[in-house]
Coordinates of C-alpha atoms in Angstrom, one line a residue:
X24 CA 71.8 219.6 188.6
X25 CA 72.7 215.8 189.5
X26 CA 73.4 214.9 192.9
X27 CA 76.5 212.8 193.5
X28 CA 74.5 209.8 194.3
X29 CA 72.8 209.8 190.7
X30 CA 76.1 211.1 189.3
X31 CA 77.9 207.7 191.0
X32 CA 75.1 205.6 189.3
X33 CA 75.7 207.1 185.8
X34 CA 79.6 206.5 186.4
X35 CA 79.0 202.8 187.0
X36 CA 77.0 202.5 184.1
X37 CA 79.6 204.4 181.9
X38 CA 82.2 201.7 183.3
X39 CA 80.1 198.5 181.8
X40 CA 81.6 200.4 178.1
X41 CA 84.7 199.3 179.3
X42 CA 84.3 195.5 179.4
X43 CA 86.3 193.1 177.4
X44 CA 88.0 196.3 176.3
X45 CA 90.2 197.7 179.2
X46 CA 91.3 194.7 179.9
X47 CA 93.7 194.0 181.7
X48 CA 92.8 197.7 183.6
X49 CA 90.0 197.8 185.5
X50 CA 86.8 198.6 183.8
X51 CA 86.1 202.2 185.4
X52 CA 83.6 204.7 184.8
X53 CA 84.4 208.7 185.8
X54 CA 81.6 211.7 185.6
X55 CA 82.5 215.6 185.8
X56 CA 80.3 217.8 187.2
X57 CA 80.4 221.6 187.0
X58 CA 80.8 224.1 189.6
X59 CA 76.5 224.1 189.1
X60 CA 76.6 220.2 189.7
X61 CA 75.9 219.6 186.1
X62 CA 77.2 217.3 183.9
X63 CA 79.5 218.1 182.1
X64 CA 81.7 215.2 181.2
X65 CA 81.5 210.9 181.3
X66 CA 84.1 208.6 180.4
X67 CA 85.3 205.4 180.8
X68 CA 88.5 203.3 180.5
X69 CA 90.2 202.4 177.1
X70 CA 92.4 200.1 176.0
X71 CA 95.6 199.1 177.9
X72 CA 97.9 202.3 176.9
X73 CA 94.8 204.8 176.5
X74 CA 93.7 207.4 179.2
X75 CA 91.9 206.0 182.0
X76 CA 88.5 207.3 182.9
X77 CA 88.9 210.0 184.7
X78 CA 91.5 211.5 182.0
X79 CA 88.4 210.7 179.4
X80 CA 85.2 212.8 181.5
X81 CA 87.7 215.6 181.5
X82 CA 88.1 215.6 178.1
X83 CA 84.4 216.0 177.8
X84 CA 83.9 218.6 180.6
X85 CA 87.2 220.7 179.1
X86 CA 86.8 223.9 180.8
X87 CA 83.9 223.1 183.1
X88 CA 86.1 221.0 185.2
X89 CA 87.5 223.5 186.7
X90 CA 85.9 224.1 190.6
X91 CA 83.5 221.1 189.8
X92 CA 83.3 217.7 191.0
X93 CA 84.9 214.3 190.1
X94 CA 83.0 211.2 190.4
X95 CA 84.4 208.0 190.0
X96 CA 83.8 204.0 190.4
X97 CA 87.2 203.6 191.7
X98 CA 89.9 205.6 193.9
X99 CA 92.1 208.0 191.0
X100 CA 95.4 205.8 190.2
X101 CA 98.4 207.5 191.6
X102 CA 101.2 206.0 189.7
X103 CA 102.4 206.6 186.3
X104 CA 102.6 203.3 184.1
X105 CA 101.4 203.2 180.3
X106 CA 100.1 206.8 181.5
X107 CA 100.4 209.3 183.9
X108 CA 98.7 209.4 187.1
X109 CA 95.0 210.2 186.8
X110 CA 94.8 211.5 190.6
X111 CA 97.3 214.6 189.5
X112 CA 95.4 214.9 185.9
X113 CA 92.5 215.7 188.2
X114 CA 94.4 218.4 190.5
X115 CA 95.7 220.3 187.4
X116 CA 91.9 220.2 185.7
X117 CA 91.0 222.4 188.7
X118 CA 88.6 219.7 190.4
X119 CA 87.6 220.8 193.5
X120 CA 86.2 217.6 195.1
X121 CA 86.3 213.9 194.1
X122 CA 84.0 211.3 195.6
X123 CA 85.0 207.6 194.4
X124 CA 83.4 204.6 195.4
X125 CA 85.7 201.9 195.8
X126 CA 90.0 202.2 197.6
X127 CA 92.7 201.1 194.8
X128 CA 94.1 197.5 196.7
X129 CA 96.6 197.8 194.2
X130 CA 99.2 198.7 195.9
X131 CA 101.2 200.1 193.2
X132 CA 98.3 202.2 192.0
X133 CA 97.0 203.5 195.4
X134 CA 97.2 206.6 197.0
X135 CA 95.2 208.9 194.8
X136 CA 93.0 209.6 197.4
X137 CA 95.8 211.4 199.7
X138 CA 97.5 212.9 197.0
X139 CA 94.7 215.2 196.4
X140 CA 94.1 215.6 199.7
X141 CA 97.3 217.0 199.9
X142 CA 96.6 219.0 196.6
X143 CA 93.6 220.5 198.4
X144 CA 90.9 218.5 197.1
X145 CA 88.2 217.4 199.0
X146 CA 87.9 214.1 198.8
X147 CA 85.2 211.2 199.9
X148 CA 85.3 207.8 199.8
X149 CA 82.6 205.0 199.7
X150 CA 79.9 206.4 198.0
X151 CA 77.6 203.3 196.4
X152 CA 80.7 201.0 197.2
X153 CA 78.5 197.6 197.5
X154 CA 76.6 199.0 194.0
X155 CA 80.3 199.8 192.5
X156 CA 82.1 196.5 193.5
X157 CA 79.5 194.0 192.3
X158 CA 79.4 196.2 188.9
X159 CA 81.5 195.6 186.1
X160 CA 84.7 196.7 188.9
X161 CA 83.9 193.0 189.9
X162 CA 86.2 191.2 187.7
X163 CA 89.6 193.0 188.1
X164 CA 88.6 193.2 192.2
X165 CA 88.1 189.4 192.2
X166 CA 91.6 189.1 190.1
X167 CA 93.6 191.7 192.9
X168 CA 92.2 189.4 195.7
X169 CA 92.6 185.5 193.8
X170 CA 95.3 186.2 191.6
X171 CA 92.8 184.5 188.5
X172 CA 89.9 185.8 185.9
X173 CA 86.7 185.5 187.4
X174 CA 84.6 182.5 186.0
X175 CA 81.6 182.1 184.8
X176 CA 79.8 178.8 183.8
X177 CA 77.3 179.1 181.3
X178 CA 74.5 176.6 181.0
X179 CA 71.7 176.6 178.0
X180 CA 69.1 173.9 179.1
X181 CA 65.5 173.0 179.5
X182 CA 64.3 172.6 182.7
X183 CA 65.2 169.0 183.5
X184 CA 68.7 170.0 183.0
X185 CA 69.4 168.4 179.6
X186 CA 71.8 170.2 177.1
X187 CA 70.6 167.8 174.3
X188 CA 67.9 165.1 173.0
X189 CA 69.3 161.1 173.4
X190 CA 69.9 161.6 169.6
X191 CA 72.2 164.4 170.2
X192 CA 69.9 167.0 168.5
X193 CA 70.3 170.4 170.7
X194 CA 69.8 173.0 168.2
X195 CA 68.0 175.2 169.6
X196 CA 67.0 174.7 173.0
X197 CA 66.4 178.0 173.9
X198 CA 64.6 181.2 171.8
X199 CA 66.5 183.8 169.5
X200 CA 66.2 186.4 172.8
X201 CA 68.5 183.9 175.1
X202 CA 70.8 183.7 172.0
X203 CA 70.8 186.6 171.9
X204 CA 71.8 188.2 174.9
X205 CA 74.4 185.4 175.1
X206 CA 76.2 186.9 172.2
X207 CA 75.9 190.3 173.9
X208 CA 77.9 188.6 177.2
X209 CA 80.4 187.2 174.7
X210 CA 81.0 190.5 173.4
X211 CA 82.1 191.9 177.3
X212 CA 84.1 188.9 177.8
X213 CA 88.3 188.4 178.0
X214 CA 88.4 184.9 177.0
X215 CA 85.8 181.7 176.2
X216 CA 86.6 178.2 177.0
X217 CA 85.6 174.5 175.7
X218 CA 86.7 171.3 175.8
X219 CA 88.0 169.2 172.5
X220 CA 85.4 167.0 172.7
X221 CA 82.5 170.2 172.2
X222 CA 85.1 171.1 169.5
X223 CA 85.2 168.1 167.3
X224 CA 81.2 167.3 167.7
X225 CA 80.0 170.5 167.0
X226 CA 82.9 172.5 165.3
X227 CA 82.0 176.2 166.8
X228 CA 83.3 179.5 165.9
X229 CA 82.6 180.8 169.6
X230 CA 82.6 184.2 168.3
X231 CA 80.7 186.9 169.0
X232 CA 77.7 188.4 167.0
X233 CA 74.7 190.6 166.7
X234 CA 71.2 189.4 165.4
X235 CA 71.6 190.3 161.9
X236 CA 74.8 187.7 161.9
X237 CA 77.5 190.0 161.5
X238 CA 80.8 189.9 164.0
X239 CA 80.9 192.2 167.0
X240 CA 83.4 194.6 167.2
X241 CA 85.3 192.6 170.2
X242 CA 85.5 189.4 169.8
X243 CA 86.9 187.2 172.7
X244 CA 90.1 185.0 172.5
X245 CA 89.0 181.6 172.1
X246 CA 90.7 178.5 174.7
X247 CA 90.0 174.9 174.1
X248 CA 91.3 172.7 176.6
X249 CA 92.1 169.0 176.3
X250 CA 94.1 166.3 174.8
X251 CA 93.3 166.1 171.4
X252 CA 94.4 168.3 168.6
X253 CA 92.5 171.3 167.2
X254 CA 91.3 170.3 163.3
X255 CA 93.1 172.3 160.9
X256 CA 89.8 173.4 158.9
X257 CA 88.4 173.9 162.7
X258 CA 86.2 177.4 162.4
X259 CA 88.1 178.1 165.6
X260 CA 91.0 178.7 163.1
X261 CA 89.2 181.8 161.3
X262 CA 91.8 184.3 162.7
X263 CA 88.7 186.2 163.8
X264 CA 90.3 186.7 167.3
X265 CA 93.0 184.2 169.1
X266 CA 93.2 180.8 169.9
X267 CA 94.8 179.1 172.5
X268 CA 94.9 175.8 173.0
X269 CA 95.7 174.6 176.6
X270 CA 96.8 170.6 176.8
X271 CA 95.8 169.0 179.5
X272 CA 92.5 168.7 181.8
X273 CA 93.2 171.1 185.0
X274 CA 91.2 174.2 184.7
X275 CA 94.0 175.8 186.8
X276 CA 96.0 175.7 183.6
X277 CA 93.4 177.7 181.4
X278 CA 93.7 180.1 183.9
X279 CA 96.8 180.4 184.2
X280 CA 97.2 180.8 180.4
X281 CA 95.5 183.8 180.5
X282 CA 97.5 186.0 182.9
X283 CA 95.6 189.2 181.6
X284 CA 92.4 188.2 181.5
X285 CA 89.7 189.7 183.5
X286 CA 86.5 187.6 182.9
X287 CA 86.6 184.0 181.4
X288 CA 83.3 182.4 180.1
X289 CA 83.0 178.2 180.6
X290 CA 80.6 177.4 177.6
X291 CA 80.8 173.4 177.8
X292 CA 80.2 170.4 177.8
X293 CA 79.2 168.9 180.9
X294 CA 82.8 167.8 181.5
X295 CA 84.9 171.0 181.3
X296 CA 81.9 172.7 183.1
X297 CA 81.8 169.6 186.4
X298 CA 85.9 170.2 186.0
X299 CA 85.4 173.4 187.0
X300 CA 83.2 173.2 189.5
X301 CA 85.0 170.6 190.9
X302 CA 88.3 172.8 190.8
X303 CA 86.2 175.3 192.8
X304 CA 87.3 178.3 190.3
X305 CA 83.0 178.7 189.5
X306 CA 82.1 182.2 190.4
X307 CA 78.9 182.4 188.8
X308 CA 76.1 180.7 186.7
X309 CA 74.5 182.0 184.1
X310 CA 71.9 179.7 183.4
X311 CA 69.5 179.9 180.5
X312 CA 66.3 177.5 181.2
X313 CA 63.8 176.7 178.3
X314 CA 60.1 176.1 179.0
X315 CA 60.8 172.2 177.9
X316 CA 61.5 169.1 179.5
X317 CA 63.1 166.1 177.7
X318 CA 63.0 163.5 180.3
X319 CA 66.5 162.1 179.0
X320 CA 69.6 163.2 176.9
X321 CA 73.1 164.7 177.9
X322 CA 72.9 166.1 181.4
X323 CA 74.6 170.2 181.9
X324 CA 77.1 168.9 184.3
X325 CA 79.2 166.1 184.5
X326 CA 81.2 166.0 188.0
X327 CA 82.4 162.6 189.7
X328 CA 83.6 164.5 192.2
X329 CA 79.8 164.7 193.7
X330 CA 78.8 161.5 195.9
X331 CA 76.3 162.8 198.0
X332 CA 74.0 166.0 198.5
X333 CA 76.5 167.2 201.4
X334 CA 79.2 168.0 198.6
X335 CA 76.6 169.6 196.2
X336 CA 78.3 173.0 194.7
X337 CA 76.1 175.6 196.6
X338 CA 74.9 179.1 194.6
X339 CA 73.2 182.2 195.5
X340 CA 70.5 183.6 193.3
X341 CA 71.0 186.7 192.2
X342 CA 69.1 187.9 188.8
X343 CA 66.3 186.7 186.9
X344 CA 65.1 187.6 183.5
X345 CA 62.6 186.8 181.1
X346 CA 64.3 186.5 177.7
X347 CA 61.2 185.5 175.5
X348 CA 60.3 182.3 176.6
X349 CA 62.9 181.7 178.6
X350 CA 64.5 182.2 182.1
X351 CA 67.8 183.7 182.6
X352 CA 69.2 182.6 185.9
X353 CA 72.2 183.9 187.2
X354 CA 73.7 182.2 190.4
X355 CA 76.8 183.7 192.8
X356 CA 79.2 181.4 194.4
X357 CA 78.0 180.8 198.3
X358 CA 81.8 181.9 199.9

C-alpha cells in the first residue's frame, strides 16, 4: 500500500519523463492507486496531441481504477483541446478521489478540480505543492506567469572563472562525468542558444548525446543569435533537429522566436551569456567548476552593463554535485 504522500513523490518523478517532450504542455506526472492504495498505474504526458497523464496511469491501472485514487502533479485539465478533458476521463474511470498538487492558472484549462466535485469525487488540493512547482512543472508555471521559456545559463569553467587558456585551448575543462550529465540536460531541453561568434570559432553541433557518442532520442532545436550568417558546411546544418537563426543581439528576440518553448539553455560565450543577464531573462545557473585555475584566458561572462558590486546579478544556491572531479553548481534567480 503507498500512502498518497509517497504516491505524489513517484508522480513527480514520472513527470521529469516528460521533459523536452510534452512541450509545449506541461510536463505532468499522474499515479492510480487501487481501491487497496496500491499502485496500479503511472503515466506521464506525451507529445502535444497525445493523452495527458492522467489519461496514461489509467491506461496502466485499466480496471483497478475504478473506486481507487488519482494522484497528480497538477489540477486534471477541464477543457477539451487536442484531447478531451482529463478531469471527466477520470470520473468515467470510476476514481473515487483525486489529490493534485498544484491549481491549473490556465484559465482555459482550469476547473477540473470542481468538475469532479460536482461528479462526486473527493477531491484535495496542495499535496507537496512547493516539492511539485519547483519540479519539472517549473517551466510551463514560470511561462503562464512571464509569458517566456524559462532560462538557463550554463557555465563550464575552472574555478577562477575562465572558459579558456590565453591561447584559446578549452578542450576539456571539465571531466567526461560533467560532460556528461550536460548531454543528459540537453536531452530535457526545448531549445539551445549561442552566439555566431561561438559558431564560427568552434563550429558545434549542439546536439545531444549519450557516452558511447550516439544521438539522443530528442534532440533540442538549435538558435544562434547574431549578425553574421550561419556557414553553409556549419554542423549546425546536419538536419539532426532545427535551426533557427535569430538576427540581431536582444535576447528578448530569441525568446520570442520560440513561442512554444518551455525551457531554453544559454550555452555561450561570455557575450550572449552577460546579454542575458543583463536583459534580466537568467533564471538559473548551472555552473560546472573544474578543480583548476588558469590565472588568465577568456572570462565566463562578459557584461558592460556591470560598473560596480551594487548592480552585481544576485543568485541563490540551490544544488550541488560532485560529477567526478568536478562541482556542479546550480544557482536560482534572487526575485
Amino acid at each position: 500500500m503507498a500512502p498518497i504522500s509517497e504516491a505524489m513523490g513517484l508522480a513527480i518523478a514520472e513527470s521529469a519523463a516528460a521533459l523536452g517532450f510534452s512541450s509545449p504542455n506541461p510536463a505532468v506526472g499522474a499515479v492510480i492507486l487501487d481501491c487497496d492504495g496500491a499502485v496500479a498505474g503511472v503515466g506521464h504526458t506525451q507529445p502535444p496531441g497525445g493523452p495527458h497523464a492522467e489519461v496514461m496511469a489509467l491506461r496502466a491501472a485499466g480496471s483497478r481504477a475504478r473506486g481507487g485514487t488519482a494522484v497528480v502533479t497538477l489540477e486534471p485539465c477541464n477543457h477539451t483541446g487536442r484531447t478531451g478533458p482529463c478531469a471527466q476521463a477520470l470520473i468515467d474511470a470510476g476514481v473515487a478521489a483525486v489529490h493534485f498538487a498544484v491549481a491549473d492558472p490556465n484559465p482555459a484549462a482550469a476547473g477540473g478540480a470542481a468538475r469532479l466535485r460536482e461528479a462526486g469525487v473527493e477531491v484535495h488540493a496542495g499535496l507537496r505543492e512547493a516539492q511539485a512547482r519547483g519540479g519539472p512543472l517549473r517551466y510551463w508555471l514560470l511561462r503562464q506567469d512571464l509569458g517566456r521559456p524559462f532560462v538557463t545559463v550554463k557555465i563550464a569553467a575552472t574555478l577562477d572563472g575562465r572558459i579558456a587558456a590565453p591561447d584559446g585551448t578549452s578542450q576539456w575543462i571539465t571531466g567526461s562525468a560533467a560532460r556528461e550529465h550536460a548531454h543528459r540536460v540537453r536531452a530535457q531541453l526545448d531549445a539551445i542558444v549561442v552566439g555566431t561568434g561561438t559558431v564560427l570559432a568552434d563550429d558545434p553541433s549542439l546536439t545531444a548525446r549519450r557516452p558511447d557518442g550516439s544521438l539522443a532520442a530528442r534532440q533540442p532545436t538549435r538558435v544562434v543569435l547574431g549578425h553574421r550568417d550561419v556557414p553553409a558546411a556549419a554542423r549546425l546544418r546536419d538536419g539532426v533537429s532545427p535551426l533557427v537563426h535569430v538576427v540581431g543581439r536582444d535576447p528578448r528576440d530569441v525568446l520570442a522566436a520560440l513561442p512554444e518553448a518551455l525551457h531554453v539553455l544559454v550555452e555561450g560565450g561570455p557575450a550572449i551569456i552577460g546579454a542575458f543577464l543583463a536583459a534580466g531573462v537568467v533564471d538559473e545557473i548551472q555552473a560546472y567548476l573544474a578543480p583548476t585555475v588558469l590565472g588568465a584566458g577568456r572570462s565566463a561572462v562578459d557584461d558592460v552593463t556591470v560598473g560596480t558590486l551594487a548592480q552585481a546579478h544576485r543568485f541563490v544556491r540551490s544544488a550541488v554535485t560532485e560529477l567526478g572531479d568536478d562541482l556542479l553548481v546550480v544557482l536560482q534567480a534572487a526575485r
